[in-house]
């Protein structure tokens, strides 16, 4: 594909997709190079924003601030901001706050944080912030509505909601014209102003576009564009008691912001004819310039073991099923952040799943794989005992002259680092914590770890030989006994001439730290917990969180919140963003070392 000279070349060559092809063709043909920016007849949100390169693409991410963003939104964010970045354009962050009742400042702040954290920015090259609120366009939208009325393209309908529903028809049946459809523009204007002035109660009337009640596309059967809602709005307060419908507001917002490619999910495909109809009418009236934005649809992300409906996620929060929007099991961006996912891993995931128009499900393991790939080379290693069992080296005092003697040990923090790795230091003493599963009194076939008479290496330390164990009255093993094995030639411990089949992880009793470790797993037991009318609440995984008190090696004393590690053999962990403190360590499991779920 030829890349026009006037945009930045993507750093790495990304696989093409239908949106990239459209954008590349538009850039090559100069589709958006017409002078729409300077002197746009509408209230172009950019006026006064300085020089704007007309050859730039402009995309937008338009969340409604009625909840926290989730992994599906991450796909849309990476797509819109990613395309703008790759083609030298700009992506706007726009709050689609046309619904006065459900929107809150907390969600606005959460969305801003999430987009920034994912690594994206909404500034123009000249530093102008492209952060917009749909509610800032209410004046323009109102004028646009009056224009449509004056031009005969809209009317005030006073049928009841039931009448309107009945008269809309359905797929096989054309609609029926409203008795109010042929009011004169003057009558409509007067009535619309009464709606605006609070003379009518909620639901008494709506403003409808006047298109075609017989259209095969039901969205074109005179869709409602303004409704009465006596409600306070988080931004405009009590200034308005009529609010624009989303389908009317959205194209207007795009046009005012000079968006070139308005990318949305496939549910909006049937709305596209109205999107174009509306912008064509407004352009005829000189309210906006041409060429106007174009809408393109892609398939939303469906991720297994996850629900991505804000309403359902809110239910989990409101009913205490999870600890909050940022519970590490939530597929929200704040939840994934707290779980330990990195912005790079989420971006890589969105890149990998690609953009298509086909309905499909993505395996949750794909997201975990992206995290592993990101952290494999970056996350320092550490040894921990998650299910600790004490082991005593009974000949320690004899070999080293004192029961309290400590032998310094070390291992590389990043064993695969190209330019050498920093060392982690820890010490071996008479007592260590091992993993309970690393000892068997009667070994199963093929077992290579500790059992009486067998030798293993304590990783980064010495070879030891198991001699037995101690038990409590109930028969539970309370301690494993072993001896340090001196080298056969030199007689000193630790030399490599003793060959063993296994090395086990361990933490010194003398210098290990106590830590709370939260072992998270999938929130649902079903891969598609809310598909096909299933009750997602009946499919919660009872084992989605197990909290253990563990011992961890002393190098973790420096861990700061959000530092990530690979706990050897167990997977990737992060110091909890909220609860971790060096004096009271708390680690969350992000994911295991390999995809073992359901096996
Ligand atoms: P929900 O249905 O969960 O409330 P929404 O789509 O109504 O989500 P918005 O705030 O309107 O939430 O979404 C903002 C943008 O994110 C929209 O452009 C929407 O298309 C996109 N989006 C939402 N969910 C997904 C998803 N699962 N995959 C891809 N994009 C999504
Ligand atoms: Mg929506």
Coordinates of C-alpha atoms and ligand atoms in Angstrom, one line a residue:
X1 CA 0.0 0.0 0.0
X2 CA 1.4 3.4 -0.9
X3 CA 1.8 5.8 2.0
X4 CA 1.3 9.5 1.1
X5 CA 4.3 11.6 2.0
X6 CA 2.4 14.0 4.2
X7 CA 1.8 11.8 7.2
X8 CA 4.2 10.1 9.6
X9 CA 5.2 6.6 8.7
X10 CA 4.1 4.1 11.4
X11 CA 7.1 3.1 13.5
X12 CA 6.5 -0.5 12.7
X13 CA 4.6 -1.8 9.8
X14 CA 1.1 -2.7 11.2
X15 CA -1.1 -5.3 9.6
X16 CA -3.6 -3.6 7.4
X17 CA -7.3 -3.6 8.0
X18 CA -10.3 -2.1 6.2
X19 CA -10.1 1.1 8.2
X20 CA -6.4 1.6 7.4
X21 CA -7.3 1.1 3.8
X22 CA -10.0 3.7 3.9
X23 CA -7.8 6.2 5.6
X24 CA -4.9 5.6 3.3
X25 CA -7.1 6.1 0.3
X26 CA -8.6 9.2 1.8
X27 CA -5.2 10.7 2.5
X28 CA -4.0 9.8 -1.0
X29 CA -7.0 11.4 -2.6
X30 CA -7.0 14.4 -0.2
X31 CA -10.6 13.7 0.7
X32 CA -10.4 15.8 3.8
X33 CA -8.0 18.4 2.4
X34 CA -10.9 20.8 1.6
X35 CA -10.7 23.8 3.7
X36 CA -13.2 22.7 6.4
X37 CA -11.2 23.9 9.3
X38 CA -10.6 27.6 8.9
X39 CA -13.8 29.6 8.7
X40 CA -16.1 26.6 9.1
X41 CA -19.6 28.1 9.1
X42 CA -20.5 26.1 12.2
X43 CA -19.1 26.5 15.6
X44 CA -16.1 24.4 14.7
X45 CA -14.7 23.5 18.0
X46 CA -11.3 24.3 16.6
X47 CA -11.8 27.9 15.9
X48 CA -9.1 29.8 17.8
X49 CA -7.2 26.6 18.2
X50 CA -4.5 27.7 15.9
X51 CA -3.4 26.4 12.6
X52 CA -4.8 23.0 11.8
X53 CA -3.3 20.9 9.1
X54 CA -6.2 20.0 6.8
X55 CA -4.5 16.8 5.7
X56 CA -4.8 15.3 9.2
X57 CA -7.3 12.7 10.0
X58 CA -9.3 13.3 13.1
X59 CA -10.9 10.4 15.0
X60 CA -12.7 10.5 18.4
X61 CA -13.4 8.3 21.3
X62 CA -16.8 9.3 22.6
X63 CA -17.7 7.6 25.9
X64 CA -20.8 8.3 27.9
X65 CA -19.7 9.1 31.4
X66 CA -22.1 6.7 33.1
X67 CA -19.5 4.1 34.3
X68 CA -15.9 3.1 34.2
X69 CA -14.4 2.0 30.9
X70 CA -13.8 -1.7 30.2
X71 CA -11.7 -3.8 28.0
X72 CA -14.1 -3.3 25.0
X73 CA -13.6 0.4 25.3
X74 CA -9.9 -0.3 25.4
X75 CA -10.3 -1.7 21.9
X76 CA -12.0 1.4 20.7
X77 CA -9.4 3.7 22.4
X78 CA -6.5 1.8 20.9
X79 CA -8.2 1.8 17.5
X80 CA -9.1 5.5 17.4
X81 CA -6.0 6.9 19.1
X82 CA -3.8 4.4 17.4
X83 CA -5.0 5.3 13.9
X84 CA -4.6 9.0 14.7
X85 CA -1.0 8.3 15.9
X86 CA -0.1 6.1 13.0
X87 CA -1.3 8.5 10.4
X88 CA -0.1 11.7 12.0
X89 CA -3.6 12.8 13.0
X90 CA -5.4 13.6 16.2
X91 CA -8.0 11.8 18.3
X92 CA -10.4 13.7 20.4
X93 CA -11.7 12.6 23.8
X94 CA -15.3 13.5 23.9
X95 CA -17.8 13.0 26.7
X96 CA -21.1 12.1 25.2
X97 CA -23.1 13.6 28.0
X98 CA -26.4 14.1 26.4
X99 CA -28.3 12.1 29.0
X100 CA -28.7 14.2 32.1
X101 CA -29.6 11.5 34.6
X102 CA -27.0 8.9 34.6
X103 CA -23.8 10.8 34.3
X104 CA -21.3 11.7 37.0
X105 CA -18.1 13.6 37.5
X106 CA -16.5 10.5 39.1
X107 CA -16.9 8.7 35.8
X108 CA -15.5 11.7 33.8
X109 CA -12.3 11.6 35.9
X110 CA -12.1 7.9 35.7
X111 CA -12.3 7.9 31.9
X112 CA -9.6 10.7 31.6
X113 CA -7.3 8.7 33.9
X114 CA -7.9 5.4 32.0
X115 CA -7.2 6.9 28.5
X116 CA -4.0 8.6 29.8
X117 CA -2.8 5.5 31.6
X118 CA -3.3 3.5 28.4
X119 CA -0.8 5.8 26.9
X120 CA -2.8 8.2 24.7
X121 CA -3.2 11.9 24.5
X122 CA -5.7 14.2 22.9
X123 CA -3.6 17.2 22.1
X124 CA -3.0 18.7 18.7
X125 CA 0.6 19.1 17.6
X126 CA 0.3 22.8 18.7
X127 CA -0.7 21.7 22.1
X128 CA -4.4 22.4 21.9
X129 CA -6.3 20.0 24.1
X130 CA -9.0 18.1 22.2
X131 CA -11.1 17.3 25.3
X132 CA -14.8 18.0 24.5
X133 CA -18.2 17.6 26.1
X134 CA -21.3 17.1 23.9
X135 CA -23.2 19.3 26.3
X136 CA -21.1 22.2 25.3
X137 CA -22.8 22.0 21.9
X138 CA -26.4 22.2 23.2
X139 CA -26.8 25.8 21.9
X140 CA -25.7 24.8 18.5
X141 CA -27.8 21.6 18.5
X142 CA -30.8 23.7 19.5
X143 CA -30.2 26.1 16.6
X144 CA -29.7 23.1 14.2
X145 CA -33.1 21.8 15.4
X146 CA -34.8 25.1 14.7
X147 CA -33.2 25.1 11.3
X148 CA -34.6 21.7 10.5
X149 CA -38.1 22.9 11.6
X150 CA -37.9 26.0 9.5
X151 CA -36.7 24.0 6.5
X152 CA -39.6 21.5 6.9
X153 CA -37.4 18.7 8.0
X154 CA -38.7 18.3 11.6
X155 CA -41.9 18.5 13.4
X156 CA -43.2 18.4 17.0
X157 CA -45.2 15.2 17.5
X158 CA -47.6 14.9 20.4
X159 CA -48.8 11.4 19.9
X160 CA -48.5 9.3 23.1
X161 CA -45.5 7.0 23.4
X162 CA -47.8 4.0 22.6
X163 CA -49.3 5.6 19.5
X164 CA -45.8 6.4 18.3
X165 CA -44.7 2.9 18.8
X166 CA -47.7 1.4 17.1
X167 CA -47.4 3.8 14.2
X168 CA -43.7 3.1 13.6
X169 CA -44.6 -0.3 12.1
X170 CA -42.0 -3.0 12.0
X171 CA -39.8 -4.9 9.6
X172 CA -42.6 -6.1 7.4
X173 CA -45.0 -3.3 7.9
X174 CA -44.5 0.4 6.9
X175 CA -45.2 3.1 9.5
X176 CA -48.2 5.4 9.6
X177 CA -47.8 9.2 9.4
X178 CA -48.4 11.0 12.6
X179 CA -51.5 13.3 12.6
X180 CA -49.0 16.1 13.6
X181 CA -46.7 15.5 10.7
X182 CA -48.1 18.2 8.5
X183 CA -48.0 21.1 10.9
X184 CA -46.5 24.2 9.4
X185 CA -43.0 25.2 10.3
X186 CA -44.4 28.2 12.2
X187 CA -46.6 26.0 14.3
X188 CA -43.8 23.6 14.9
X189 CA -41.4 26.3 15.9
X190 CA -43.8 27.8 18.4
X191 CA -44.5 24.4 19.9
X192 CA -40.8 23.5 20.1
X193 CA -40.1 26.8 21.9
X194 CA -42.8 25.9 24.4
X195 CA -41.0 22.6 24.9
X196 CA -37.7 24.5 25.5
X197 CA -39.4 27.0 27.8
X198 CA -40.7 24.3 30.1
X199 CA -44.4 24.7 29.2
X200 CA -44.8 20.9 28.6
X201 CA -44.2 18.0 31.0
X202 CA -41.8 15.1 30.3
X203 CA -43.1 12.9 27.5
X204 CA -45.8 15.3 26.2
X205 CA -44.1 15.9 22.9
X206 CA -40.9 15.1 20.9
X207 CA -39.3 16.7 18.0
X208 CA -39.0 14.3 15.1
X209 CA -37.0 14.4 11.9
X210 CA -39.4 14.4 9.0
X211 CA -38.0 11.7 6.7
X212 CA -40.1 8.7 5.5
X213 CA -42.5 6.7 7.6
X214 CA -42.4 3.9 4.9
X215 CA -38.7 3.6 4.8
X216 CA -37.4 0.0 5.0
X217 CA -34.9 1.2 7.5
X218 CA -36.9 1.8 10.7
X219 CA -34.2 4.3 11.8
X220 CA -35.4 6.6 9.0
X221 CA -39.1 6.5 10.1
X222 CA -39.1 10.0 11.5
X223 CA -36.6 9.4 14.4
X224 CA -37.0 11.5 17.5
X225 CA -34.3 14.1 17.8
X226 CA -35.3 16.1 21.0
X227 CA -37.2 15.0 24.0
X228 CA -38.4 16.8 27.1
X229 CA -36.6 15.9 30.4
X230 CA -36.9 18.2 33.4
X231 CA -33.7 17.0 34.8
X232 CA -30.5 18.7 36.1
X233 CA -27.4 18.1 33.9
X234 CA -24.0 17.7 35.5
X235 CA -22.6 20.4 33.1
X236 CA -25.5 22.7 32.1
X237 CA -27.4 22.5 35.3
X238 CA -31.0 23.6 34.8
X239 CA -30.4 25.6 31.7
X240 CA -32.3 23.0 29.6
X241 CA -35.4 20.9 30.0
X242 CA -35.1 19.4 26.5
X243 CA -32.2 17.2 25.5
X244 CA -31.0 16.0 22.1
X245 CA -31.3 12.3 21.3
X246 CA -28.0 10.4 20.9
X247 CA -28.6 9.7 17.2
X248 CA -29.1 13.4 16.5
X249 CA -26.3 14.7 18.8
X250 CA -23.6 12.3 17.7
X251 CA -23.3 13.4 14.0
X252 CA -23.5 17.0 15.1
X253 CA -20.7 16.6 17.6
X254 CA -18.6 14.9 14.9
X255 CA -19.2 17.6 12.4
X256 CA -18.5 20.4 14.9
X257 CA -15.2 18.9 15.8
X258 CA -14.3 18.3 12.1
X259 CA -13.9 14.6 12.7
X260 CA -12.9 12.8 9.5
X261 CA -13.5 9.2 10.4
X262 CA -16.2 8.5 12.9
X263 CA -15.6 4.9 14.0
X264 CA -18.2 3.0 16.0
X265 CA -19.4 -0.5 16.7
X266 CA -21.6 -2.4 14.3
X267 CA -24.9 -1.8 16.2
X268 CA -24.8 1.7 14.7
X269 CA -24.7 0.5 11.1
X270 CA -28.4 1.0 10.6
X271 CA -28.1 4.5 12.0
X272 CA -25.6 5.5 9.3
X273 CA -28.3 6.6 6.8
X274 CA -29.7 9.0 9.4
X275 CA -26.2 10.2 10.2
X276 CA -25.6 11.1 6.6
X277 CA -29.2 12.5 6.1
X278 CA -28.8 14.8 9.1
X279 CA -25.4 16.2 8.1
X280 CA -26.5 16.7 4.5
X281 CA -29.5 18.7 5.7
X282 CA -27.3 20.8 8.0
X283 CA -24.8 21.4 5.2
X284 CA -27.6 22.5 2.9
X285 CA -28.6 25.0 5.6
X286 CA -25.0 26.3 5.9
X287 CA -24.7 25.1 9.5
X288 CA -21.8 22.8 8.8
X289 CA -19.3 22.4 6.1
X290 CA -18.7 19.6 3.6
X291 CA -17.2 17.1 3.2
X292 CA -18.7 16.0 6.5
X293 CA -17.5 13.2 8.7
X294 CA -18.1 9.6 7.6
X295 CA -19.2 6.8 9.9
X296 CA -17.5 3.4 9.8
X297 CA -18.4 0.4 11.8
X298 CA -16.4 -2.5 13.3
X299 CA -17.2 -5.5 15.4
X300 CA -17.1 -5.0 19.1
X301 CA -14.8 -7.0 21.3
X302 CA -16.3 -10.1 22.9
X303 CA -13.8 -11.6 25.4
X304 CA -14.4 -15.0 27.0
X305 CA -14.9 -15.2 30.7
X306 CA -15.8 -11.5 30.9
X307 CA -19.0 -9.4 30.7
X308 CA -18.6 -6.0 29.1
X309 CA -21.9 -4.4 29.7
X310 CA -21.6 -1.3 31.9
X311 CA -25.0 -2.1 33.4
X312 CA -23.9 -5.6 34.4
X313 CA -20.5 -4.4 35.7
X314 CA -22.3 -1.8 37.8
X315 CA -24.5 -4.6 39.2
X316 CA -21.4 -6.5 40.4
X317 CA -20.2 -3.3 42.1
X318 CA -23.5 -2.2 43.6
X319 CA -24.2 -5.6 45.0
X320 CA -20.8 -6.1 46.6
X321 CA -20.0 -9.1 44.4
X322 CA -16.6 -7.4 43.7
X323 CA -14.9 -4.8 45.9
X324 CA -15.4 -1.9 43.4
X325 CA -14.9 -0.8 39.8
X326 CA -11.2 -1.4 40.3
X327 CA -11.5 -4.9 41.8
X328 CA -8.6 -6.8 40.1
X329 CA -11.1 -9.3 38.7
X330 CA -13.1 -6.7 36.8
X331 CA -12.5 -6.2 33.1
X332 CA -12.6 -2.5 33.6
X333 CA -9.4 -0.6 32.7
X334 CA -9.0 0.4 36.4
X335 CA -9.5 -3.2 37.4
X336 CA -7.0 -4.5 34.8
X337 CA -4.5 -1.9 36.0
X338 CA -4.9 -2.9 39.6
X339 CA -4.6 -6.6 38.5
X340 CA -1.2 -5.7 37.1
X341 CA -1.9 -5.5 33.3
X342 CA 0.5 -3.0 31.6
X343 CA -0.6 -0.4 29.1
X344 CA 1.8 -2.0 26.6
X345 CA 0.2 -5.4 27.0
X346 CA -3.3 -4.0 26.5
X347 CA -2.2 -2.1 23.4
X348 CA -0.5 -5.2 22.0
X349 CA -3.7 -7.2 22.7
X350 CA -5.8 -4.7 20.8
X351 CA -3.3 -4.7 17.9
X352 CA -3.3 -8.5 17.8
X353 CA -7.1 -9.1 17.8
X354 CA -7.3 -6.7 14.8
X355 CA -10.4 -4.9 13.4
X356 CA -13.0 -6.6 11.4
X357 CA -16.7 -6.5 10.7
X358 CA -17.2 -10.2 11.8
X359 CA -18.8 -11.3 15.0
X360 CA -16.4 -13.3 17.0
X361 CA -15.1 -14.2 20.5
X362 CA -11.5 -13.6 21.6
X363 CA -10.0 -16.1 24.1
X364 CA -9.1 -14.5 27.4
X365 CA -5.8 -16.3 27.1
X366 CA -4.8 -14.0 24.3
X367 CA -4.8 -11.1 26.7
X368 CA -2.8 -13.1 29.3
X369 CA -0.3 -14.0 26.5
X370 CA 0.2 -10.4 25.7
X371 CA 1.0 -9.7 29.4
X372 CA 3.5 -12.5 29.6
X373 CA 5.2 -11.3 26.4
X374 CA 5.5 -7.8 27.8
X375 CA 6.8 -8.9 31.3
X376 CA 9.0 -11.9 30.3
X377 CA 12.1 -9.8 29.8
X378 CA 11.2 -6.9 32.1
X379 CA 9.8 -8.3 35.4
X380 CA 12.5 -9.1 38.0
X381 CA 12.4 -12.7 39.3
X382 CA 11.8 -13.5 42.9
X383 CA 11.3 -16.6 45.0
X384 CA 8.3 -17.0 47.2
X385 CA 6.7 -19.7 49.2
X386 CA 2.9 -19.4 48.7
X387 CA 2.0 -22.6 50.7
X388 CA 5.0 -22.5 53.0
X389 CA 6.3 -25.5 54.9
X390 CA 9.4 -25.2 57.1
X391 CA 12.5 -27.2 56.3
X392 CA 15.4 -27.6 58.8
X393 CA 19.0 -28.4 57.8
X394 CA 19.9 -30.5 60.8
X395 CA 23.7 -30.6 60.2
X396 CA 23.9 -26.8 59.8
X397 CA 25.7 -26.0 63.1
X398 CA 28.1 -28.9 62.5
X399 CA 29.0 -27.8 58.9
X400 CA 29.2 -24.0 59.6
X401 CA 30.2 -23.9 63.3
X402 CA 27.0 -22.1 64.4
X403 CA 23.3 -22.7 64.2
X404 CA 22.8 -19.0 63.4
X405 CA 25.3 -18.8 60.5
X406 CA 24.0 -17.3 57.3
X407 CA 25.5 -18.1 53.9
X408 CA 25.1 -15.2 51.3
X409 CA 23.4 -16.3 48.0
X410 CA 22.4 -14.5 44.9
X411 CA 20.7 -15.0 41.6
X412 CA 20.2 -12.6 38.6
X413 CA 17.0 -10.5 38.7
X414 CA 16.6 -10.7 34.9
X415 CA 18.2 -14.0 33.8
X416 CA 17.6 -13.4 30.1
X417 CA 18.8 -9.7 30.0
X418 CA 21.0 -8.9 27.1
X419 CA 23.4 -6.6 28.9
X420 CA 23.8 -8.4 32.2
X421 CA 21.4 -8.3 35.0
X422 CA 21.4 -6.9 38.5
X423 CA 21.7 -9.5 41.3
X424 CA 19.2 -10.3 44.0
X425 CA 20.8 -11.1 47.3
X426 CA 19.4 -13.4 50.0
X427 CA 20.8 -15.8 52.5
X428 CA 20.6 -19.4 53.4
X429 CA 20.4 -20.5 57.0
X430 CA 19.5 -23.4 59.1
X431 CA 15.7 -23.0 58.4
X432 CA 14.0 -22.2 55.1
X433 CA 10.5 -22.1 53.8
X434 CA 9.7 -24.5 51.0
X435 CA 6.6 -25.1 49.0
X436 CA 4.4 -27.7 50.7
X437 CA 4.0 -29.6 47.4
X438 CA 7.8 -30.0 47.1
X439 CA 7.8 -32.7 49.8
X440 CA 6.3 -36.2 49.6
X441 CA 6.8 -38.7 52.3
X442 CA 6.0 -41.5 49.8
X443 CA 6.9 -40.1 46.4
X444 CA 4.6 -40.7 43.5
X445 CA 6.2 -42.3 40.4
X446 CA 8.5 -39.9 38.7
X447 CA 8.6 -37.4 41.6
X448 CA 12.0 -35.7 41.7
X449 CA 11.6 -33.2 44.6
X450 CA 12.0 -33.9 48.3
X451 CA 11.4 -37.3 49.8
X452 CA 13.4 -39.2 52.3
X453 CA 16.8 -40.2 50.8
X454 CA 16.5 -37.8 47.7
X455 CA 18.8 -34.9 47.0
X456 CA 17.7 -31.6 45.4
X457 CA 19.3 -28.2 45.1
X458 CA 17.8 -25.2 46.9
X459 CA 17.8 -22.8 43.9
X460 CA 20.7 -20.4 44.1
X461 CA 21.9 -22.3 47.3
X462 CA 23.2 -25.7 48.2
X463 CA 22.4 -29.3 47.5
X464 CA 20.5 -30.9 50.4
X465 CA 19.4 -34.4 51.2
X466 CA 16.0 -35.1 52.7
X467 CA 16.1 -37.3 55.8
X468 CA 12.5 -37.3 57.0
X469 CA 9.8 -35.1 58.5
X470 CA 7.9 -34.2 61.6
X471 CA 4.1 -34.3 62.1
X472 CA 1.5 -33.0 64.5
X473 CA -1.0 -35.1 66.4
X474 CA -3.4 -35.0 63.4
X475 CA -0.7 -36.3 61.1
X476 CA -0.1 -33.1 59.2
X477 CA 3.5 -32.6 58.2
X478 CA 4.9 -29.6 60.2
X479 CA 8.5 -29.7 59.2
X480 CA 10.8 -31.4 56.6
X481 CA 14.2 -32.5 57.8
X482 CA 17.3 -32.5 55.6
X483 CA 21.1 -32.1 55.7
X484 CA 23.4 -30.0 53.6
X485 CA 25.4 -32.2 51.3
X486 CA 29.1 -31.4 51.1
X487 CA 30.9 -31.7 47.8
X488 CA 32.3 -35.1 47.4
X489 CA 35.8 -33.8 46.4
X490 CA 36.4 -30.6 48.3
X491 CA 34.1 -31.4 51.3
X492 CA 32.6 -27.9 51.1
X493 CA 28.9 -27.4 50.6
X494 CA 27.6 -25.9 47.5
X495 CA 30.1 -27.1 45.0
X496 CA 28.7 -28.4 41.7
X497 CA 30.0 -31.9 41.7
X498 CA 26.9 -33.2 43.3
X499 CA 24.4 -33.8 40.5
X500 CA 20.7 -33.6 41.3
X501 CA 17.5 -33.9 39.2
X502 CA 15.6 -30.9 40.6
X503 CA 16.1 -27.4 42.0
X504 CA 13.3 -26.1 44.3
X505 CA 12.4 -22.6 45.2
X506 CA 12.7 -21.5 48.8
X507 CA 12.8 -18.4 51.1
X508 CA 15.1 -18.1 54.1
X509 CA 13.3 -18.1 57.5
X510 CA 15.9 -15.5 58.7
X511 CA 15.5 -12.9 56.0
X512 CA 12.2 -13.8 54.2
X513 CA 9.3 -11.3 54.4
X514 CA 5.7 -12.0 55.2
X515 CA 3.4 -10.9 52.5
X516 CA -0.3 -11.1 51.6
X517 CA -0.7 -12.7 48.2
X518 CA -4.0 -12.5 46.4
X519 CA -4.5 -15.3 44.0
X520 CA -7.0 -14.0 41.4
X521 CA -8.7 -16.2 38.9
X522 CA -11.5 -15.7 36.4
X523 CA -14.6 -14.2 37.7
X524 CA -16.9 -16.5 35.7
X525 CA -16.8 -20.3 35.2
X526 CA -18.5 -20.0 31.8
X527 CA -16.7 -18.8 28.7
X528 CA -19.7 -16.7 27.6
X529 CA -21.3 -15.8 30.9
X530 CA -24.0 -13.5 29.4
X531 CA -24.5 -14.9 25.9
X532 CA -27.8 -16.3 24.8
X533 CA -29.8 -15.2 27.7
X534 CA -27.6 -16.9 30.4
X535 CA -27.8 -15.5 33.9
X536 CA -24.2 -14.3 34.5
X537 CA -24.8 -14.1 38.2
X538 CA -25.4 -17.8 38.4
X539 CA -22.0 -18.4 36.7
X540 CA -19.7 -16.7 39.2
X541 CA -16.5 -18.6 39.9
X542 CA -16.5 -19.2 43.7
X543 CA -12.7 -19.5 43.6
X544 CA -12.0 -16.3 41.8
X545 CA -10.0 -15.0 44.8
X546 CA -7.9 -16.9 47.3
X547 CA -5.8 -14.9 49.8
X548 CA -2.7 -16.5 51.3
X549 CA 0.0 -15.5 53.7
X550 CA 3.2 -16.2 52.0
X551 CA 7.0 -15.7 52.5
X552 CA 8.8 -13.8 49.9
X553 CA 12.5 -13.2 49.4
X554 CA 14.1 -10.0 50.8
X555 CA 14.7 -8.3 47.4
X556 CA 10.9 -7.6 47.5
X557 CA 11.4 -5.2 50.5
X558 CA 12.0 -2.4 47.9
X559 CA 8.8 -3.1 45.9
X560 CA 6.7 -0.1 45.3
X561 CA 3.0 -0.2 44.4
X562 CA 2.5 -1.3 40.8
X563 CA 6.0 -2.9 40.6
X564 CA 5.7 -6.2 38.7
X565 CA 7.6 -9.4 39.3
X566 CA 7.8 -12.9 38.1
X567 CA 7.5 -15.2 41.1
X568 CA 9.5 -18.1 39.9
X569 CA 7.3 -21.0 38.9
X570 CA 4.0 -19.2 39.9
X571 CA 3.6 -16.5 37.4
X572 CA 3.4 -12.7 37.2
X573 CA 2.5 -10.6 40.2
X574 CA 2.1 -6.9 41.0
X575 CA 2.4 -5.0 44.2
X576 CA -1.2 -3.9 44.8
X577 CA -1.8 -0.3 43.8
X578 CA -4.0 0.5 46.8
X579 CA -3.0 -1.8 49.6
X580 CA 0.7 -2.5 49.2
X581 CA 3.3 -0.8 51.4
X582 CA 6.9 -1.9 51.9
X583 CA 6.1 -2.5 55.6
X584 CA 3.0 -4.5 54.7
X585 CA 3.5 -6.1 51.3
X586 CA 0.5 -7.1 49.2
X587 CA 0.9 -8.8 45.8
X588 CA -1.8 -9.7 43.2
X589 CA -1.4 -12.5 40.8
X590 CA -1.8 -11.2 37.3
X591 CA -1.5 -14.5 35.5
X592 CA 0.3 -17.8 35.6
X593 CA 3.4 -18.6 33.6
X594 CA 1.4 -20.5 31.0
X595 CA -2.1 -20.9 29.9
X596 CA -3.4 -23.6 32.1
X597 CA -7.0 -22.6 32.6
X598 CA -9.6 -25.3 32.1
X599 CA -6.9 -28.0 31.6
Ligands
LIG1 P1 -22.1 -0.3 27.4 O1 -23.0 -0.9 26.4 O2 -21.3 -1.3 28.2 O3 -22.8 0.6 28.3 P2 -21.4 1.6 25.6 O4 -21.0 1.2 24.2 O5 -22.8 2.1 25.7 O6 -21.1 0.5 26.6 P3 -20.0 4.1 25.5 O7 -19.5 4.9 26.6 O8 -21.2 4.6 24.6 O9 -20.4 2.7 26.1 O10 -18.9 3.6 24.5 C1 -17.9 4.5 24.0 C2 -17.3 3.9 22.8 O11 -16.7 2.6 23.1 C3 -18.3 3.7 21.7 O12 -17.8 4.2 20.5 C4 -18.5 2.2 21.6 O13 -18.7 1.8 20.3 C5 -17.1 1.7 22.1 N1 -17.3 0.3 22.7 C6 -18.1 0.0 23.8 N2 -18.0 -1.3 24.0 C7 -17.2 -1.8 23.1 C8 -16.7 -3.2 22.8 N3 -17.0 -4.2 23.5 N4 -15.8 -3.3 21.8 C9 -15.4 -2.2 21.1 N5 -15.8 -1.0 21.3 C10 -16.7 -0.8 22.3
LIG2 MG1 -23.1 3.6 24.0

